[in-house]
CSV table of C-alpha atoms and ligand atoms in Angstrom, one decimal:
chain,number,residue,atom,x,y,z
A,8,MET,CA,173.1,237.2,158.3
A,9,THR,CA,170.1,234.6,157.0
A,10,ASP,CA,172.6,231.8,157.9
A,11,PHE,CA,173.3,232.7,161.1
A,12,ILE,CA,169.4,232.7,161.9
A,13,GLU,CA,169.5,229.3,160.2
A,14,GLY,CA,172.1,227.9,162.8
A,15,LEU,CA,171.0,229.5,165.7
A,16,PRO,CA,169.4,227.3,168.8
A,17,LYS,CA,165.6,228.5,168.5
A,18,CYS,CA,162.8,228.1,171.1
A,19,GLU,CA,159.5,228.9,169.5
A,20,LEU,CA,156.2,229.8,172.1
A,21,HIS,CA,153.5,231.4,170.5
A,22,LEU,CA,152.5,229.3,167.3
A,23,HIS,CA,148.6,228.1,167.3
A,24,ILE,CA,149.0,224.4,166.0
A,25,GLU,CA,145.6,225.4,164.0
A,26,GLY,CA,147.8,228.1,162.5
A,27,THR,CA,150.6,225.8,160.4
A,28,LEU,CA,147.6,224.1,159.1
A,29,GLU,CA,149.0,224.7,155.1
A,30,PRO,CA,146.9,224.3,152.0
A,31,GLU,CA,148.6,221.5,150.9
A,32,LEU,CA,147.1,218.8,153.7
A,33,LYS,CA,144.0,220.8,154.0
A,34,PHE,CA,143.6,219.5,150.6
A,35,GLU,CA,145.2,216.2,151.6
A,36,LEU,CA,142.6,216.0,155.1
A,37,ALA,CA,139.4,217.1,152.9
A,38,GLY,CA,139.9,214.1,150.6
A,39,ARG,CA,140.8,211.5,153.3
A,40,ASN,CA,137.7,212.8,155.4
A,41,GLY,CA,134.9,212.6,152.5
A,42,ILE,CA,134.7,216.8,152.6
A,43,ASP,CA,134.0,219.5,149.2
A,44,LEU,CA,136.0,222.4,149.8
A,45,PRO,CA,135.0,225.5,148.3
A,46,TYR,CA,138.7,225.8,146.7
A,47,ALA,CA,140.2,224.1,143.2
A,48,SER,CA,143.9,224.8,144.0
A,49,VAL,CA,146.3,225.6,146.4
A,50,GLU,CA,146.8,228.8,144.9
A,51,GLU,CA,142.8,229.3,145.5
A,52,ILE,CA,142.9,228.8,148.9
A,53,ARG,CA,146.5,231.3,149.7
A,54,ALA,CA,144.3,233.9,147.6
A,55,ALA,CA,141.6,233.6,149.8
A,56,TYR,CA,143.5,234.5,152.5
A,57,SER,CA,143.0,238.3,152.7
A,58,PHE,CA,143.0,239.6,156.5
A,59,ASP,CA,143.9,243.3,158.0
A,60,ASP,CA,142.7,242.8,161.1
A,61,LEU,CA,142.1,239.9,163.7
A,62,PRO,CA,138.4,238.9,163.0
A,63,SER,CA,138.5,239.2,159.1
A,64,PHE,CA,142.0,236.8,160.2
A,65,LEU,CA,139.8,234.8,162.6
A,66,LYS,CA,136.7,233.9,160.2
A,67,ILE,CA,139.2,232.7,158.2
A,68,TYR,CA,141.2,230.6,160.8
A,69,TYR,CA,138.0,228.8,161.9
A,70,GLU,CA,136.8,228.0,158.9
A,71,GLY,CA,140.1,226.3,157.9
A,72,MET,CA,139.9,223.9,160.6
A,73,ASP,CA,137.1,222.0,159.7
A,74,VAL,CA,139.0,219.3,157.8
A,75,LEU,CA,140.4,217.9,161.0
A,76,ARG,CA,137.8,215.5,161.9
A,77,THR,CA,140.3,212.1,163.6
A,78,GLU,CA,143.0,211.5,165.5
A,79,PRO,CA,145.3,210.7,163.0
A,80,ASP,CA,144.0,214.7,161.0
A,81,PHE,CA,146.0,215.9,164.4
A,82,TYR,CA,148.8,213.6,164.9
A,83,ASP,CA,149.8,214.3,160.5
A,84,LEU,CA,148.4,218.8,161.5
A,85,ALA,CA,151.5,218.5,164.7
A,86,MET,CA,153.7,216.4,162.4
A,87,ALA,CA,153.7,218.5,159.7
A,88,TYR,CA,154.5,221.5,162.2
A,89,LEU,CA,156.8,220.3,164.2
A,90,ARG,CA,159.4,218.9,160.9
A,91,LYS,CA,159.1,222.1,159.3
A,92,ALA,CA,160.3,223.9,162.8
A,93,ALA,CA,162.9,221.1,162.9
A,94,SER,CA,164.4,221.9,159.4
A,95,GLN,CA,164.6,225.4,161.2
A,96,ASN,CA,167.0,224.6,164.0
A,97,VAL,CA,163.3,225.2,166.5
A,98,ARG,CA,164.8,223.4,169.4
A,99,TYR,CA,162.4,223.1,171.7
A,100,ALA,CA,158.3,224.9,171.2
A,101,GLU,CA,155.4,225.8,173.0
A,102,ILE,CA,152.2,225.0,170.8
A,103,PHE,CA,148.7,226.1,171.3
A,104,PHE,CA,145.4,224.4,170.7
A,105,ASP,CA,141.8,225.3,170.6
A,106,PRO,CA,140.3,222.5,171.9
A,107,GLN,CA,136.7,224.5,171.9
A,108,ALA,CA,137.3,225.3,168.4
A,109,HIS,CA,136.7,221.3,167.4
A,110,THR,CA,134.5,220.6,170.6
A,111,SER,CA,132.4,223.6,169.5
A,112,ARG,CA,131.6,221.1,165.5
A,113,GLY,CA,131.1,217.5,167.4
A,114,VAL,CA,135.1,216.7,167.7
A,115,PRO,CA,135.9,215.1,170.8
A,116,PHE,CA,138.4,216.9,172.7
A,117,ASP,CA,140.2,213.3,173.5
A,118,ILE,CA,140.8,212.9,169.5
A,119,VAL,CA,142.5,216.1,169.1
A,120,ILE,CA,144.9,215.8,172.7
A,121,ARG,CA,145.8,212.3,171.5
A,122,GLY,CA,146.4,212.8,167.7
A,123,LEU,CA,148.6,215.9,168.8
A,124,ARG,CA,150.0,213.9,171.9
A,125,ARG,CA,150.9,211.2,170.5
A,126,ALA,CA,153.4,213.6,167.3
A,127,LEU,CA,154.7,215.6,170.1
A,128,ILE,CA,156.3,212.1,171.1
A,129,ASP,CA,157.4,210.6,168.1
A,130,ALA,CA,158.9,214.3,166.6
A,131,GLU,CA,160.8,214.2,170.3
A,132,SER,CA,162.6,211.2,169.8
A,133,ARG,CA,162.3,210.6,165.4
A,134,LEU,CA,163.6,214.7,164.9
A,135,GLY,CA,164.7,215.4,168.8
A,136,ILE,CA,162.8,218.7,168.6
A,137,ARG,CA,160.7,218.8,172.2
A,138,ALA,CA,157.3,220.8,172.8
A,139,GLN,CA,155.2,220.9,174.8
A,140,LEU,CA,151.0,221.9,175.1
A,141,ILE,CA,149.5,225.3,176.1
A,142,MET,CA,145.2,225.4,176.1
A,143,CYS,CA,143.9,228.3,175.0
A,144,PHE,CA,140.0,228.7,176.1
A,145,LEU,CA,138.7,230.8,173.0
A,146,ARG,CA,137.6,234.2,174.6
A,147,ASP,CA,134.2,235.0,172.2
A,148,PHE,CA,132.1,232.0,174.2
A,149,GLN,CA,131.1,232.1,177.2
A,150,ALA,CA,133.4,231.6,180.3
A,151,GLU,CA,131.2,228.6,181.7
A,152,TYR,CA,132.5,226.8,178.2
A,153,ALA,CA,135.7,227.6,179.0
A,154,MET,CA,135.4,225.9,182.5
A,155,ALA,CA,133.1,223.0,181.0
A,156,THR,CA,137.1,222.7,178.5
A,157,LEU,CA,139.5,223.0,181.9
A,158,LEU,CA,137.0,220.0,183.1
A,159,GLU,CA,137.6,218.4,180.2
A,160,SER,CA,140.8,218.6,180.4
A,161,LEU,CA,141.8,217.5,183.9
A,162,PRO,CA,141.8,213.7,183.1
A,163,TYR,CA,145.0,215.1,180.5
A,164,ARG,CA,146.4,217.5,183.0
A,165,GLU,CA,150.4,215.8,182.7
A,166,TRP,CA,150.0,216.1,179.2
A,167,ILE,CA,149.3,220.2,179.0
A,168,VAL,CA,151.4,222.7,180.6
A,169,GLY,CA,149.0,225.4,181.1
A,170,VAL,CA,146.3,227.5,179.6
A,171,GLY,CA,146.1,230.2,177.2
A,172,LEU,CA,142.8,232.5,176.3
A,173,ASP,CA,142.8,233.9,172.2
A,174,SER,CA,140.1,234.5,169.2
A,175,ASP,CA,138.7,237.8,169.6
A,176,GLU,CA,139.9,240.3,172.3
A,177,LYS,CA,136.8,243.3,171.9
A,178,GLY,CA,134.4,242.9,174.5
A,179,ASN,CA,136.3,240.2,175.9
A,180,PRO,CA,138.6,240.9,179.1
A,181,PRO,CA,140.5,239.0,180.7
A,182,VAL,CA,138.4,239.6,183.3
A,183,LYS,CA,135.6,237.8,181.7
A,184,PHE,CA,137.8,234.5,182.4
A,185,LYS,CA,139.0,235.6,186.6
A,186,ALA,CA,137.3,232.2,187.7
A,187,VAL,CA,138.5,229.3,184.9
A,188,TYR,CA,142.0,231.3,185.2
A,189,GLU,CA,141.7,230.3,189.5
A,190,ARG,CA,140.6,227.3,189.4
A,191,ALA,CA,143.4,226.4,186.3
A,192,ARG,CA,146.1,227.7,189.0
A,193,GLN,CA,144.8,225.9,191.4
A,194,GLU,CA,145.3,222.7,188.9
A,195,GLY,CA,148.9,223.2,188.7
A,196,TYR,CA,148.3,225.0,185.2
A,197,LEU,CA,150.4,227.8,183.3
A,198,LEU,CA,149.0,231.0,183.2
A,199,THR,CA,149.1,232.9,179.9
A,200,MET,CA,146.7,234.3,177.8
A,201,HIS,CA,147.0,236.9,174.7
A,202,CYS,CA,146.5,241.1,174.7
A,203,ASP,CA,146.4,240.8,170.9
A,204,VAL,CA,148.0,244.2,169.5
A,205,ASP,CA,146.1,247.4,169.2
A,206,GLN,CA,142.9,246.5,170.3
A,207,GLU,CA,140.8,248.4,172.0
A,208,ASN,CA,141.7,248.9,175.6
A,209,SER,CA,144.7,247.1,174.8
A,210,THR,CA,147.0,248.7,177.8
A,211,GLU,CA,143.5,247.8,180.6
A,212,HIS,CA,143.5,244.1,179.3
A,213,ILE,CA,147.0,243.5,180.0
A,214,ARG,CA,146.9,245.5,183.5
A,215,GLN,CA,143.8,242.9,184.2
A,216,ALA,CA,146.2,240.0,183.0
A,217,ILE,CA,149.0,241.0,184.6
A,218,GLU,CA,147.5,242.8,188.0
A,219,GLU,CA,144.1,240.5,188.2
A,220,ILE,CA,144.9,237.5,186.6
A,221,GLY,CA,148.3,236.6,187.3
A,222,VAL,CA,149.5,235.3,184.4
A,223,ASN,CA,153.1,233.6,183.9
A,224,ARG,CA,154.0,234.8,180.7
A,225,VAL,CA,151.8,237.6,178.3
A,226,ASP,CA,151.4,236.8,174.4
A,227,HIS,CA,151.5,239.6,171.9
A,228,GLY,CA,151.3,242.3,175.2
A,229,VAL,CA,152.9,245.3,172.7
A,230,ASN,CA,151.2,248.2,173.6
A,231,ALA,CA,152.2,247.7,177.3
A,232,LEU,CA,154.9,250.4,175.8
A,233,GLU,CA,152.4,253.0,175.8
A,234,ASP,CA,151.7,252.3,179.8
A,235,PRO,CA,155.3,252.8,181.5
A,236,SER,CA,153.5,251.2,184.9
A,237,LEU,CA,153.4,248.3,182.7
A,238,VAL,CA,156.4,247.9,181.7
A,239,GLU,CA,157.3,248.4,185.1
A,240,ALA,CA,154.9,245.7,186.2
A,241,ILE,CA,156.6,243.1,183.8
A,242,ARG,CA,159.8,244.0,184.7
A,243,GLU,CA,159.7,243.2,188.0
A,244,ARG,CA,158.1,240.5,187.7
A,245,GLY,CA,160.6,239.2,185.1
A,246,LEU,CA,157.1,238.8,182.3
A,247,GLY,CA,157.7,236.7,179.5
A,248,LEU,CA,156.2,239.0,176.1
A,249,THR,CA,155.7,236.7,172.9
A,250,VAL,CA,155.7,238.9,169.8
A,251,CYS,CA,154.9,238.1,166.2
A,252,PRO,CA,155.9,240.4,164.0
A,253,ILE,CA,155.0,239.2,160.4
A,254,SER,CA,151.0,238.0,162.0
A,255,ASN,CA,151.6,242.2,163.5
A,256,GLY,CA,152.2,243.3,159.7
A,257,TYR,CA,148.5,241.4,158.4
A,258,VAL,CA,146.1,242.1,161.5
A,259,THR,CA,147.9,245.6,162.7
A,260,ASP,CA,149.8,248.0,160.6
A,261,SER,CA,152.5,247.0,160.9
A,262,MET,CA,155.2,244.6,162.7
A,263,LYS,CA,156.1,246.5,165.2
A,264,ALA,CA,159.6,246.3,164.8
A,265,ASP,CA,160.1,249.7,166.8
A,266,ALA,CA,158.7,248.4,169.5
A,267,ILE,CA,160.1,245.1,169.6
A,268,ARG,CA,163.8,247.2,169.3
A,269,ARG,CA,162.4,249.3,172.0
A,270,MET,CA,161.6,246.0,174.4
A,271,LEU,CA,165.3,245.2,173.9
A,272,ASP,CA,166.7,248.3,174.6
A,273,LEU,CA,164.3,247.7,178.0
A,274,GLY,CA,165.5,244.7,178.9
A,275,LEU,CA,162.1,243.1,179.1
A,276,ARG,CA,161.8,239.5,177.9
A,277,VAL,CA,160.5,240.0,174.5
A,278,THR,CA,160.3,236.7,172.2
A,279,VAL,CA,160.1,236.1,168.4
A,280,ASN,CA,157.4,233.8,167.0
A,281,SER,CA,155.2,233.0,164.1
A,282,ASP,CA,152.1,232.6,165.4
A,283,ASP,CA,150.0,231.1,162.5
A,284,PRO,CA,152.4,230.3,160.1
A,285,ALA,CA,150.4,228.8,157.2
A,286,TYR,CA,147.9,232.1,157.2
A,287,PHE,CA,151.0,234.0,157.8
A,288,ALA,CA,153.4,232.8,155.6
A,289,GLY,CA,156.6,233.1,157.7
A,290,TYR,CA,157.3,229.8,160.4
A,291,VAL,CA,159.8,231.6,163.2
A,292,GLN,CA,162.9,231.9,160.5
A,293,GLU,CA,161.1,233.7,158.5
A,294,ASN,CA,160.0,236.3,161.2
A,295,LEU,CA,163.4,236.7,162.6
A,296,VAL,CA,165.3,237.2,159.5
A,297,ALA,CA,162.3,239.7,158.6
A,298,LEU,CA,162.7,241.4,162.1
A,299,ALA,CA,166.5,241.3,160.9
A,300,ASP,CA,166.4,243.1,157.6
A,301,ALA,CA,163.6,245.8,159.3
A,302,LEU,CA,165.8,246.7,162.0
A,303,ASP,CA,169.3,245.5,161.1
A,304,LEU,CA,169.3,243.5,164.0
A,305,SER,CA,173.0,242.1,165.8
A,306,ARG,CA,174.2,238.3,166.3
A,307,GLU,CA,174.1,240.0,170.1
A,308,ASP,CA,170.5,241.2,169.5
A,309,LEU,CA,169.6,237.4,167.9
A,310,VAL,CA,170.9,235.8,170.3
A,311,GLN,CA,169.9,237.6,172.9
A,312,LEU,CA,165.9,237.0,171.8
A,313,GLU,CA,166.5,233.7,171.8
A,314,ARG,CA,168.2,233.9,175.3
A,315,ASN,CA,164.4,235.2,176.5
A,316,ALA,CA,162.9,232.6,175.1
A,317,PHE,CA,164.6,229.8,176.6
A,318,GLU,CA,164.7,231.8,179.5
A,319,ILE,CA,161.0,232.3,180.5
A,320,THR,CA,160.0,228.5,179.0
A,321,TRP,CA,158.1,226.3,181.1
A,322,LEU,CA,160.4,223.5,181.0
A,323,PRO,CA,162.5,222.6,184.6
A,324,ARG,CA,165.1,224.5,185.7
A,325,HIS,CA,167.6,221.6,184.4
A,326,LEU,CA,166.6,221.6,180.0
A,327,LYS,CA,166.2,224.9,180.3
A,328,ASP,CA,170.1,225.1,181.0
A,329,ALA,CA,170.9,223.0,178.7
A,330,TYR,CA,169.4,224.7,175.6
A,331,LEU,CA,171.3,228.3,177.2
A,332,ALA,CA,174.0,226.3,176.7
A,333,GLU,CA,173.6,225.1,173.4
A,334,LEU,CA,172.4,228.2,172.4
A,335,ASP,CA,176.2,229.8,174.2
A,336,ALA,CA,178.2,227.5,172.5
A,337,TYR,CA,176.8,228.8,168.4
A,338,ALA,CA,176.6,232.7,169.4
A,339,ALA,CA,180.5,231.5,170.5
A,340,GLY,CA,181.4,230.1,167.8
B,417,HPA,N1,144.8,236.5,168.2
B,417,HPA,C1,143.8,235.8,168.8
B,417,HPA,N2,143.5,234.9,168.4
B,417,HPA,C2,144.1,233.9,167.4
B,417,HPA,C3,145.7,234.1,167.6
B,417,HPA,C4,146.1,235.6,167.5
B,417,HPA,O1,147.1,236.1,167.6
B,417,HPA,N3,145.7,233.1,166.6
B,417,HPA,C5,144.8,232.1,166.5
B,417,HPA,N4,143.7,232.5,166.9
B,418,ZN,ZN1,148.3,234.2,168.8
């Protein structure tokens, strides 16, 4: 099955580019920027990755980004991910970035986006992997800062396909960002947001995301299964769910494999993604293998997961169809 998964044309829709910063690149960027890391080796960095919930992960995630300072740093970060993803036959990715994690420490918005954008263009021509950017707001900052970030993004509107919401969910419900999301929709952005797993008020947050914000997709969203009316709302609207099994295993009590099985059986558009692969030790290939092992997935299940993913991408219909045809050819092969 590992071989079948390797060859499978894949699509990744829940991937934080800052969460792909591997310890090796962290050292390289620290050296380039004259920053002293409080670690002596790659092994020491990895050993410090101990987290058991979302806040403990986020602390290490934000600390790690301090080495990202210049446009070439962001280019190298994105290029390293795209190379890795292409090697796993990821054909298309929608990539989150957290501009406020950089502007809040003095790195200008345009440095971040120009570096990322240049990597996407080069990766498409050199590696044949296509990608688009989703700009995430940090939900533990004020809504006014998110709005200012949205306005700052407008000169780059054509480089960003949609907006998302991430960081610490506790006490930061979707409705806090209602005005920001309304403006984002007016500007033509597509809308998604994290409804992280096993949070305080998870089901209420999913309800708000769907009914009050009107999202086009839900990131994670596993707890929707606890409320039949949410399952119905997701099905009725055809909303995709970007689930991240290995990540779930780090920040909650399990990979939530059984929940993914139920979502597949219910015909929901559930997908498998890596979230922050440098921190959770698994890219999309490893996530699919871990899930296939846990659930004894069939080839049809795996093809269905990727069909769901290509179907819910924010690509024009003809490109979706081209990727789906590639997937069908592989499944038939
Ligand atoms: N949840 C919330 N914030 C994040 C995540 C996540 O899974 N990854 C990076 N920032
Ligand atoms: Zn995430």
